Amino acid sequence: MFSAICQDGIVARALANDLFNLDLINPRDFTTDNYRRIDDKTFGGGAGMVMKLEPLELALASIKCKYQQKGLKKTKVVYLSPQGKKTDQAVINQLSLYDGVTFVCGRYEGIDERFIQRNVDLELSIGDFVVSGGELPTMLLIDAVVRQLPGAMNSYESVINDSFMNGLLDCPHYTIPRDYNGDKVPEVLFSGNHEQIRKWRLQQSLWRTYQRRPELLASKQLTKEESRLLDEILSRNKVEGK
Ligand code: 9WO
């Protein structure tokens, strides 16, 4: 599954440039029975299977051994599940500071709770929905973390203007044609006045965040300029009935 992020794009390039390393461990290789069983029936009854504790513990021990050999000290074990804390950019930035992160990818109904209690440092969710396994959520986190690594992005892909770097949603973007059957690109973007364009973009970010994610605004301390720009567009849009 992980070829999805390893073959193309920013993560693949970072991998090729040795900015980070991805080890894929199959817990089935750490089973000790003839059937290589990774799952078993859930105690208490009911349909569905649970991932067994022992193969996961052995797999993790092999990973910790590798960390030690490589001299990686600051490491973390992360389990992706809908029961985890909702991931945000602050969590991503924290993860990017570690020497090594182990993402445990659950399948079936999940993993034996004792593995989580004994080994998992951080249980993370990417949103209130269920998918078929932890792999896709993990790839999503890897992508978000690798983008933050020094040297991962060129200047065009620069992190600085990205959504959330200032706690606000991104502003709208436009390219040619300037007029699409009467649907026009905002005039200010052709003014050549970089200060005016910066202010317009910041104001659009503030307005979008206010409209779509008011809880983000509530937890952000606005600068004087930001307050002024938001007040201005709020009163303007009130007049226009938006
Ligand atoms: C499967 C299932 C089947 C029948 C009844 C209940 C059930 N629950 C699950 C389930 O939650 N499976 C999980 C699949 C087990 C752990 C890994 N899986 C997972 C992780 N699905 N969704 C995520 C996930 C991770 C992070 N953020 C959002 C979702």
PDB file of C-alpha atoms and ligand atoms in Angstrom:
ATOM      1  CA  MET A   1       0.000   0.000   0.000  1.00  0.00           C
ATOM      2  CA  PHE A   2       2.813   2.404   0.846  1.00  0.00           C
ATOM      3  CA  SER A   3       3.917   2.644  -2.793  1.00  0.00           C
ATOM      4  CA  ALA A   4       1.188   5.299  -2.963  1.00  0.00           C
ATOM      5  CA  ILE A   5       3.466   7.791  -1.185  1.00  0.00           C
ATOM      6  CA  CYS A   6       6.854   6.272  -2.069  1.00  0.00           C
ATOM      7  CA  GLN A   7       6.684   6.486  -5.869  1.00  0.00           C
ATOM      8  CA  ASP A   8       5.631  10.061  -6.629  1.00  0.00           C
ATOM      9  CA  GLY A   9       5.523  13.489  -5.072  1.00  0.00           C
ATOM     10  CA  ILE A  10       7.191  15.309  -2.221  1.00  0.00           C
ATOM     11  CA  VAL A  11       7.462  12.264   0.052  1.00  0.00           C
ATOM     12  CA  ALA A  12       9.046  10.139  -2.700  1.00  0.00           C
ATOM     13  CA  ARG A  13      11.589  12.874  -3.438  1.00  0.00           C
ATOM     14  CA  ALA A  14      12.419  13.261   0.276  1.00  0.00           C
ATOM     15  CA  LEU A  15      12.914   9.500   0.434  1.00  0.00           C
ATOM     16  CA  ALA A  16      15.215   9.557  -2.633  1.00  0.00           C
ATOM     17  CA  ASN A  17      17.188  12.435  -1.062  1.00  0.00           C
ATOM     18  CA  ASP A  18      17.584  10.504   2.226  1.00  0.00           C
ATOM     19  CA  LEU A  19      15.743  13.166   4.214  1.00  0.00           C
ATOM     20  CA  PHE A  20      14.001  10.331   5.978  1.00  0.00           C
ATOM     21  CA  ASN A  21      13.782   6.562   5.865  1.00  0.00           C
ATOM     22  CA  LEU A  22      10.703   4.335   5.788  1.00  0.00           C
ATOM     23  CA  ASP A  23      10.865   0.806   7.188  1.00  0.00           C
ATOM     24  CA  LEU A  24       7.824  -1.360   6.560  1.00  0.00           C
ATOM     25  CA  ILE A  25       7.439  -4.160   9.074  1.00  0.00           C
ATOM     26  CA  ASN A  26       4.938  -6.962   8.573  1.00  0.00           C
ATOM     27  CA  PRO A  27       3.839  -8.219  12.004  1.00  0.00           C
ATOM     28  CA  ARG A  28       2.983 -11.558  10.401  1.00  0.00           C
ATOM     29  CA  ASP A  29       6.737 -12.161  10.105  1.00  0.00           C
ATOM     30  CA  PHE A  30       6.809 -12.198  13.929  1.00  0.00           C
ATOM     31  CA  THR A  31       4.207 -14.915  14.423  1.00  0.00           C
ATOM     32  CA  THR A  32       5.507 -18.142  15.976  1.00  0.00           C
ATOM     33  CA  ASP A  33       2.764 -20.625  15.056  1.00  0.00           C
ATOM     34  CA  ASN A  34       2.601 -22.780  11.919  1.00  0.00           C
ATOM     35  CA  TYR A  35      -0.396 -20.866  10.564  1.00  0.00           C
ATOM     36  CA  ARG A  36       1.283 -17.427  10.981  1.00  0.00           C
ATOM     37  CA  ARG A  37      -1.867 -16.182  12.719  1.00  0.00           C
ATOM     38  CA  ILE A  38      -1.934 -12.471  13.355  1.00  0.00           C
ATOM     39  CA  ASP A  39      -5.578 -12.282  14.524  1.00  0.00           C
ATOM     40  CA  ASP A  40      -8.004 -14.236  16.657  1.00  0.00           C
ATOM     41  CA  LYS A  41     -11.578 -14.186  17.911  1.00  0.00           C
ATOM     42  CA  THR A  42     -12.553 -11.364  20.223  1.00  0.00           C
ATOM     43  CA  PHE A  43     -13.049 -12.395  23.886  1.00  0.00           C
ATOM     44  CA  GLY A  44     -16.604 -11.805  25.015  1.00  0.00           C
ATOM     45  CA  GLY A  45     -17.994 -12.969  21.724  1.00  0.00           C
ATOM     46  CA  GLY A  46     -19.361 -11.221  18.698  1.00  0.00           C
ATOM     47  CA  ALA A  47     -18.280 -11.117  15.083  1.00  0.00           C
ATOM     48  CA  GLY A  48     -14.889 -10.014  13.945  1.00  0.00           C
ATOM     49  CA  MET A  49     -11.271 -10.526  14.798  1.00  0.00           C
ATOM     50  CA  VAL A  50      -8.653  -8.728  16.877  1.00  0.00           C
ATOM     51  CA  MET A  51      -4.911  -8.451  16.191  1.00  0.00           C
ATOM     52  CA  LYS A  52      -2.932 -10.552  18.656  1.00  0.00           C
ATOM     53  CA  LEU A  53      -0.593  -8.950  21.166  1.00  0.00           C
ATOM     54  CA  GLU A  54       2.527 -11.165  20.872  1.00  0.00           C
ATOM     55  CA  PRO A  55       3.451 -10.658  17.177  1.00  0.00           C
ATOM     56  CA  LEU A  56       3.019  -6.894  17.596  1.00  0.00           C
ATOM     57  CA  GLU A  57       5.238  -6.892  20.704  1.00  0.00           C
ATOM     58  CA  LEU A  58       7.954  -8.864  18.872  1.00  0.00           C
ATOM     59  CA  ALA A  59       7.709  -6.601  15.824  1.00  0.00           C
ATOM     60  CA  LEU A  60       8.029  -3.526  18.032  1.00  0.00           C
ATOM     61  CA  ALA A  61      11.024  -5.043  19.863  1.00  0.00           C
ATOM     62  CA  SER A  62      12.769  -5.489  16.499  1.00  0.00           C
ATOM     63  CA  ILE A  63      12.044  -1.864  15.618  1.00  0.00           C
ATOM     64  CA  LYS A  64      13.369  -0.612  18.989  1.00  0.00           C
ATOM     65  CA  CYS A  65      16.488  -2.699  18.396  1.00  0.00           C
ATOM     66  CA  LYS A  66      16.959  -1.001  15.020  1.00  0.00           C
ATOM     67  CA  TYR A  67      16.482   2.429  16.615  1.00  0.00           C
ATOM     68  CA  GLN A  68      19.221   1.580  19.116  1.00  0.00           C
ATOM     69  CA  GLN A  69      21.610   0.361  16.399  1.00  0.00           C
ATOM     70  CA  LYS A  70      21.098   3.583  14.459  1.00  0.00           C
ATOM     71  CA  GLY A  71      21.480   5.727  17.581  1.00  0.00           C
ATOM     72  CA  LEU A  72      17.938   7.107  17.248  1.00  0.00           C
ATOM     73  CA  LYS A  73      17.035   8.273  20.753  1.00  0.00           C
ATOM     74  CA  LYS A  74      13.937  10.445  20.574  1.00  0.00           C
ATOM     75  CA  THR A  75      11.308   7.994  19.345  1.00  0.00           C
ATOM     76  CA  LYS A  76       7.565   7.537  19.672  1.00  0.00           C
ATOM     77  CA  VAL A  77       4.981   4.826  19.064  1.00  0.00           C
ATOM     78  CA  VAL A  78       1.777   6.120  17.451  1.00  0.00           C
ATOM     79  CA  TYR A  79      -1.455   4.160  16.954  1.00  0.00           C
ATOM     80  CA  LEU A  80      -3.945   5.481  14.415  1.00  0.00           C
ATOM     81  CA  SER A  81      -7.559   4.933  15.407  1.00  0.00           C
ATOM     82  CA  PRO A  82     -10.884   6.772  15.549  1.00  0.00           C
ATOM     83  CA  GLN A  83     -10.490   6.657  19.366  1.00  0.00           C
ATOM     84  CA  GLY A  84      -7.389   8.854  19.268  1.00  0.00           C
ATOM     85  CA  LYS A  85      -6.856  12.566  19.777  1.00  0.00           C
ATOM     86  CA  LYS A  86      -7.752  14.566  16.654  1.00  0.00           C
ATOM     87  CA  THR A  87      -4.565  15.338  14.722  1.00  0.00           C
ATOM     88  CA  ASP A  88      -3.807  18.971  13.877  1.00  0.00           C
ATOM     89  CA  GLN A  89      -0.812  20.854  12.438  1.00  0.00           C
ATOM     90  CA  ALA A  90       0.667  21.304  15.936  1.00  0.00           C
ATOM     91  CA  VAL A  91       0.766  17.498  16.400  1.00  0.00           C
ATOM     92  CA  ILE A  92       2.370  17.131  12.947  1.00  0.00           C
ATOM     93  CA  ASN A  93       5.039  19.709  13.780  1.00  0.00           C
ATOM     94  CA  GLN A  94       5.797  17.878  17.054  1.00  0.00           C
ATOM     95  CA  LEU A  95       6.122  14.515  15.261  1.00  0.00           C
ATOM     96  CA  SER A  96       8.558  16.072  12.746  1.00  0.00           C
ATOM     97  CA  LEU A  97      11.002  16.654  15.635  1.00  0.00           C
ATOM     98  CA  TYR A  98      11.409  12.944  16.458  1.00  0.00           C
ATOM     99  CA  ASP A  99      14.346  10.763  15.362  1.00  0.00           C
ATOM    100  CA  GLY A 100      11.958   7.882  14.743  1.00  0.00           C
ATOM    101  CA  VAL A 101       8.197   7.368  14.774  1.00  0.00           C
ATOM    102  CA  THR A 102       6.582   3.923  14.715  1.00  0.00           C
ATOM    103  CA  PHE A 103       3.073   3.936  13.279  1.00  0.00           C
ATOM    104  CA  VAL A 104       1.085   0.880  14.309  1.00  0.00           C
ATOM    105  CA  CYS A 105      -1.474   0.071  11.604  1.00  0.00           C
ATOM    106  CA  GLY A 106      -4.457  -1.856  12.884  1.00  0.00           C
ATOM    107  CA  ARG A 107      -6.664  -4.116  10.799  1.00  0.00           C
ATOM    108  CA  TYR A 108      -9.817  -6.115  11.521  1.00  0.00           C
ATOM    109  CA  GLU A 109     -11.675  -4.731  14.571  1.00  0.00           C
ATOM    110  CA  GLY A 110      -8.469  -3.351  16.034  1.00  0.00           C
ATOM    111  CA  ILE A 111      -5.616  -4.574  18.214  1.00  0.00           C
ATOM    112  CA  ASP A 112      -5.532  -6.136  21.688  1.00  0.00           C
ATOM    113  CA  GLU A 113      -5.971  -3.238  24.125  1.00  0.00           C
ATOM    114  CA  ARG A 114      -3.017  -4.453  26.206  1.00  0.00           C
ATOM    115  CA  PHE A 115      -0.638  -3.662  23.323  1.00  0.00           C
ATOM    116  CA  ILE A 116      -1.913  -0.078  23.349  1.00  0.00           C
ATOM    117  CA  GLN A 117      -1.585   0.226  27.130  1.00  0.00           C
ATOM    118  CA  ARG A 118       1.896  -1.289  27.189  1.00  0.00           C
ATOM    119  CA  ASN A 119       3.487   0.340  24.136  1.00  0.00           C
ATOM    120  CA  VAL A 120       1.573   3.189  22.516  1.00  0.00           C
ATOM    121  CA  ASP A 121       2.728   6.707  23.446  1.00  0.00           C
ATOM    122  CA  LEU A 122       0.168   8.547  21.355  1.00  0.00           C
ATOM    123  CA  GLU A 123      -3.191   7.466  19.892  1.00  0.00           C
ATOM    124  CA  LEU A 124      -4.200   9.720  17.000  1.00  0.00           C
ATOM    125  CA  SER A 125      -7.310  10.149  14.869  1.00  0.00           C
ATOM    126  CA  ILE A 126      -7.436  11.911  11.498  1.00  0.00           C
ATOM    127  CA  GLY A 127     -11.180  12.539  11.762  1.00  0.00           C
ATOM    128  CA  ASP A 128     -14.459  11.084  12.939  1.00  0.00           C
ATOM    129  CA  PHE A 129     -14.833   8.347  10.350  1.00  0.00           C
ATOM    130  CA  VAL A 130     -13.781   4.719   9.976  1.00  0.00           C
ATOM    131  CA  VAL A 131     -11.638   3.230   7.227  1.00  0.00           C
ATOM    132  CA  SER A 132     -10.521  -0.376   6.722  1.00  0.00           C
ATOM    133  CA  GLY A 133      -7.140  -0.113   8.394  1.00  0.00           C
ATOM    134  CA  GLY A 134      -4.520   2.209   9.837  1.00  0.00           C
ATOM    135  CA  GLU A 135      -2.361   2.297   6.684  1.00  0.00           C
ATOM    136  CA  LEU A 136      -4.094   5.146   4.829  1.00  0.00           C
ATOM    137  CA  PRO A 137      -4.283   7.360   7.956  1.00  0.00           C
ATOM    138  CA  THR A 138      -0.595   6.573   8.558  1.00  0.00           C
ATOM    139  CA  MET A 139       0.393   7.548   4.997  1.00  0.00           C
ATOM    140  CA  LEU A 140      -1.496  10.770   5.453  1.00  0.00           C
ATOM    141  CA  LEU A 141       0.470  11.556   8.632  1.00  0.00           C
ATOM    142  CA  ILE A 142       3.775  10.590   6.994  1.00  0.00           C
ATOM    143  CA  ASP A 143       3.031  12.985   4.132  1.00  0.00           C
ATOM    144  CA  ALA A 144       2.157  15.808   6.537  1.00  0.00           C
ATOM    145  CA  VAL A 145       5.276  15.199   8.684  1.00  0.00           C
ATOM    146  CA  VAL A 146       7.753  14.774   5.809  1.00  0.00           C
ATOM    147  CA  ARG A 147       6.654  18.100   4.276  1.00  0.00           C
ATOM    148  CA  GLN A 148       7.887  19.727   7.486  1.00  0.00           C
ATOM    149  CA  LEU A 149      11.388  18.222   7.282  1.00  0.00           C
ATOM    150  CA  PRO A 150      14.132  20.695   6.356  1.00  0.00           C
ATOM    151  CA  GLY A 151      14.847  20.445   2.611  1.00  0.00           C
ATOM    152  CA  ALA A 152      11.669  18.531   1.747  1.00  0.00           C
ATOM    153  CA  MET A 153      10.035  21.425  -0.075  1.00  0.00           C
ATOM    154  CA  ASN A 154      11.392  23.710  -2.785  1.00  0.00           C
ATOM    155  CA  SER A 155      10.544  27.418  -2.700  1.00  0.00           C
ATOM    156  CA  TYR A 156       7.449  26.946  -4.846  1.00  0.00           C
ATOM    157  CA  GLU A 157       6.076  24.426  -2.418  1.00  0.00           C
ATOM    158  CA  SER A 158       7.137  26.587   0.513  1.00  0.00           C
ATOM    159  CA  VAL A 159       5.543  25.688   3.793  1.00  0.00           C
ATOM    160  CA  ILE A 160       5.333  29.290   4.968  1.00  0.00           C
ATOM    161  CA  ASN A 161       2.201  30.301   3.097  1.00  0.00           C
ATOM    162  CA  ASP A 162       0.482  26.957   3.549  1.00  0.00           C
ATOM    163  CA  SER A 163      -2.863  26.652   5.185  1.00  0.00           C
ATOM    164  CA  PHE A 164      -2.649  26.517   9.005  1.00  0.00           C
ATOM    165  CA  MET A 165       0.871  27.851   9.299  1.00  0.00           C
ATOM    166  CA  ASN A 166      -0.696  30.996  10.770  1.00  0.00           C
ATOM    167  CA  GLY A 167      -3.705  29.171  12.249  1.00  0.00           C
ATOM    168  CA  LEU A 168      -5.962  30.392   9.418  1.00  0.00           C
ATOM    169  CA  LEU A 169      -7.478  28.722   6.365  1.00  0.00           C
ATOM    170  CA  ASP A 170      -5.816  29.447   3.025  1.00  0.00           C
ATOM    171  CA  CYS A 171      -7.012  32.270   0.767  1.00  0.00           C
ATOM    172  CA  PRO A 172      -8.498  31.623  -2.733  1.00  0.00           C
ATOM    173  CA  HIS A 173      -6.071  31.131  -5.633  1.00  0.00           C
ATOM    174  CA  TYR A 174      -6.528  31.929  -9.338  1.00  0.00           C
ATOM    175  CA  THR A 175      -4.737  31.404 -12.647  1.00  0.00           C
ATOM    176  CA  ILE A 176      -5.520  32.050 -16.314  1.00  0.00           C
ATOM    177  CA  PRO A 177      -7.949  32.821 -17.854  1.00  0.00           C
ATOM    178  CA  ARG A 178      -8.532  36.201 -16.213  1.00  0.00           C
ATOM    179  CA  ASP A 179     -12.168  36.133 -17.358  1.00  0.00           C
ATOM    180  CA  TYR A 180     -13.957  32.781 -17.698  1.00  0.00           C
ATOM    181  CA  ASN A 181     -17.270  33.545 -19.450  1.00  0.00           C
ATOM    182  CA  GLY A 182     -17.729  36.597 -17.233  1.00  0.00           C
ATOM    183  CA  ASP A 183     -16.457  34.885 -14.069  1.00  0.00           C
ATOM    184  CA  LYS A 184     -13.575  37.255 -13.229  1.00  0.00           C
ATOM    185  CA  VAL A 185     -10.459  36.976 -11.081  1.00  0.00           C
ATOM    186  CA  PRO A 186     -10.484  39.661  -8.307  1.00  0.00           C
ATOM    187  CA  GLU A 187      -9.038  42.931  -9.677  1.00  0.00           C
ATOM    188  CA  VAL A 188      -6.645  43.503  -6.762  1.00  0.00           C
ATOM    189  CA  LEU A 189      -4.501  40.539  -7.912  1.00  0.00           C
ATOM    190  CA  PHE A 190      -3.526  42.492 -11.060  1.00  0.00           C
ATOM    191  CA  SER A 191      -2.672  45.684  -9.202  1.00  0.00           C
ATOM    192  CA  GLY A 192       1.012  44.841  -8.859  1.00  0.00           C
ATOM    193  CA  ASN A 193       0.745  46.310  -5.348  1.00  0.00           C
ATOM    194  CA  HIS A 194       2.270  43.515  -3.259  1.00  0.00           C
ATOM    195  CA  GLU A 195       1.285  45.052   0.079  1.00  0.00           C
ATOM    196  CA  GLN A 196      -2.324  45.422  -1.057  1.00  0.00           C
ATOM    197  CA  ILE A 197      -2.327  41.826  -2.344  1.00  0.00           C
ATOM    198  CA  ARG A 198      -0.873  40.535   0.958  1.00  0.00           C
ATOM    199  CA  LYS A 199      -3.624  42.368   2.879  1.00  0.00           C
ATOM    200  CA  TRP A 200      -6.335  41.035   0.542  1.00  0.00           C
ATOM    201  CA  ARG A 201      -5.100  37.455   0.960  1.00  0.00           C
ATOM    202  CA  LEU A 202      -4.888  37.786   4.741  1.00  0.00           C
ATOM    203  CA  GLN A 203      -8.402  39.267   4.799  1.00  0.00           C
ATOM    204  CA  GLN A 204      -9.748  36.416   2.641  1.00  0.00           C
ATOM    205  CA  SER A 205      -8.099  33.918   5.005  1.00  0.00           C
ATOM    206  CA  LEU A 206      -9.711  35.591   7.994  1.00  0.00           C
ATOM    207  CA  TRP A 207     -13.142  35.734   6.336  1.00  0.00           C
ATOM    208  CA  ARG A 208     -13.039  32.081   5.260  1.00  0.00           C
ATOM    209  CA  THR A 209     -11.899  30.968   8.683  1.00  0.00           C
ATOM    210  CA  TYR A 210     -14.680  33.054  10.291  1.00  0.00           C
ATOM    211  CA  GLN A 211     -17.289  31.526   7.959  1.00  0.00           C
ATOM    212  CA  ARG A 212     -16.113  27.923   7.801  1.00  0.00           C
ATOM    213  CA  ARG A 213     -14.107  27.238  10.978  1.00  0.00           C
ATOM    214  CA  PRO A 214     -15.073  29.798  13.633  1.00  0.00           C
ATOM    215  CA  GLU A 215     -13.562  27.565  16.354  1.00  0.00           C
ATOM    216  CA  LEU A 216     -10.111  28.096  14.786  1.00  0.00           C
ATOM    217  CA  LEU A 217     -10.534  31.860  15.081  1.00  0.00           C
ATOM    218  CA  ALA A 218     -11.682  31.555  18.684  1.00  0.00           C
ATOM    219  CA  SER A 219      -8.453  29.805  19.679  1.00  0.00           C
ATOM    220  CA  LYS A 220      -6.222  32.253  17.808  1.00  0.00           C
ATOM    221  CA  GLN A 221      -4.923  35.568  19.133  1.00  0.00           C
ATOM    222  CA  LEU A 222      -5.472  38.008  16.246  1.00  0.00           C
ATOM    223  CA  THR A 223      -2.908  40.736  15.574  1.00  0.00           C
ATOM    224  CA  LYS A 224      -4.108  44.365  15.372  1.00  0.00           C
ATOM    225  CA  GLU A 225      -3.930  44.188  11.566  1.00  0.00           C
ATOM    226  CA  GLU A 226      -5.875  40.908  11.461  1.00  0.00           C
ATOM    227  CA  SER A 227      -8.627  42.279  13.753  1.00  0.00           C
ATOM    228  CA  ARG A 228      -8.920  45.396  11.611  1.00  0.00           C
ATOM    229  CA  LEU A 229      -9.063  43.417   8.335  1.00  0.00           C
ATOM    230  CA  LEU A 230     -11.690  41.015   9.745  1.00  0.00           C
ATOM    231  CA  ASP A 231     -13.847  43.842  11.149  1.00  0.00           C
ATOM    232  CA  GLU A 232     -13.617  45.612   7.805  1.00  0.00           C
ATOM    233  CA  ILE A 233     -14.753  42.638   5.717  1.00  0.00           C
ATOM    234  CA  LEU A 234     -17.439  41.687   8.283  1.00  0.00           C
ATOM    235  CA  SER A 235     -19.069  45.110   8.058  1.00  0.00           C
ATOM    236  CA  ARG A 236     -18.636  45.244   4.275  1.00  0.00           C
ATOM    237  CA  ASN A 237     -20.254  41.819   3.814  1.00  0.00           C
ATOM    238  CA  LYS A 238     -23.046  42.745   6.257  1.00  0.00           C
ATOM    239  CA  VAL A 239     -23.919  45.704   4.036  1.00  0.00           C
ATOM    240  CA  GLU A 240     -23.816  43.427   1.007  1.00  0.00           C
ATOM    241  CA  GLY A 241     -26.014  40.931   2.859  1.00  0.00           C
ATOM    242  CA  LYS A 242     -23.481  38.037   2.881  1.00  0.00           C
TER     243      LYS A 242
HETATM  244  C1  9WO B   1     -13.958  -2.338  12.302  1.00  0.00           C
HETATM  245  C2  9WO B   1     -15.182  -2.837  12.635  1.00  0.00           C
HETATM  246  C3  9WO B   1     -15.946  -3.865  12.084  1.00  0.00           C
HETATM  247  C4  9WO B   1     -17.179  -4.142  12.663  1.00  0.00           C
HETATM  248  C5  9WO B   1     -17.622  -3.417  13.750  1.00  0.00           C
HETATM  249  C6  9WO B   1     -16.853  -2.398  14.286  1.00  0.00           C
HETATM  250  C7  9WO B   1     -15.653  -2.129  13.713  1.00  0.00           C
HETATM  251  N1  9WO B   1     -14.747  -1.235  14.043  1.00  0.00           N
HETATM  252  C8  9WO B   1     -13.724  -1.382  13.214  1.00  0.00           C
HETATM  253  C9  9WO B   1     -12.563  -0.574  13.348  1.00  0.00           C
HETATM  254  O1  9WO B   1     -12.591   0.477  13.963  1.00  0.00           O
HETATM  255  N2  9WO B   1     -11.460  -1.051  12.749  1.00  0.00           N
HETATM  256  C10 9WO B   1     -10.270  -0.309  12.832  1.00  0.00           C
HETATM  257  C11 9WO B   1      -9.720  -0.190  11.442  1.00  0.00           C
HETATM  258  C12 9WO B   1      -9.260  -0.952  13.706  1.00  0.00           C
HETATM  259  C13 9WO B   1      -8.059  -0.046  13.788  1.00  0.00           C
HETATM  260  C14 9WO B   1      -7.547   0.364  12.406  1.00  0.00           C
HETATM  261  N3  9WO B   1      -8.647   0.746  11.595  1.00  0.00           N
HETATM  262  C15 9WO B   1      -8.975   2.048  11.433  1.00  0.00           C
HETATM  263  C16 9WO B   1      -8.243   3.156  11.801  1.00  0.00           C
HETATM  264  N4  9WO B   1     -10.082   2.459  10.859  1.00  0.00           N
HETATM  265  N5  9WO B   1     -10.124   3.799  10.879  1.00  0.00           N
HETATM  266  C17 9WO B   1      -9.019   4.227  11.432  1.00  0.00           C
HETATM  267  C18 9WO B   1      -8.747   5.622  11.645  1.00  0.00           C
HETATM  268  C19 9WO B   1      -7.536   6.032  12.123  1.00  0.00           C
HETATM  269  C20 9WO B   1      -7.338   7.391  12.339  1.00  0.00           C
HETATM  270  N6  9WO B   1      -8.309   8.271  12.100  1.00  0.00           N
HETATM  271  C21 9WO B   1      -9.503   7.871  11.636  1.00  0.00           C
HETATM  272  C22 9WO B   1      -9.749   6.543  11.399  1.00  0.00           C
END
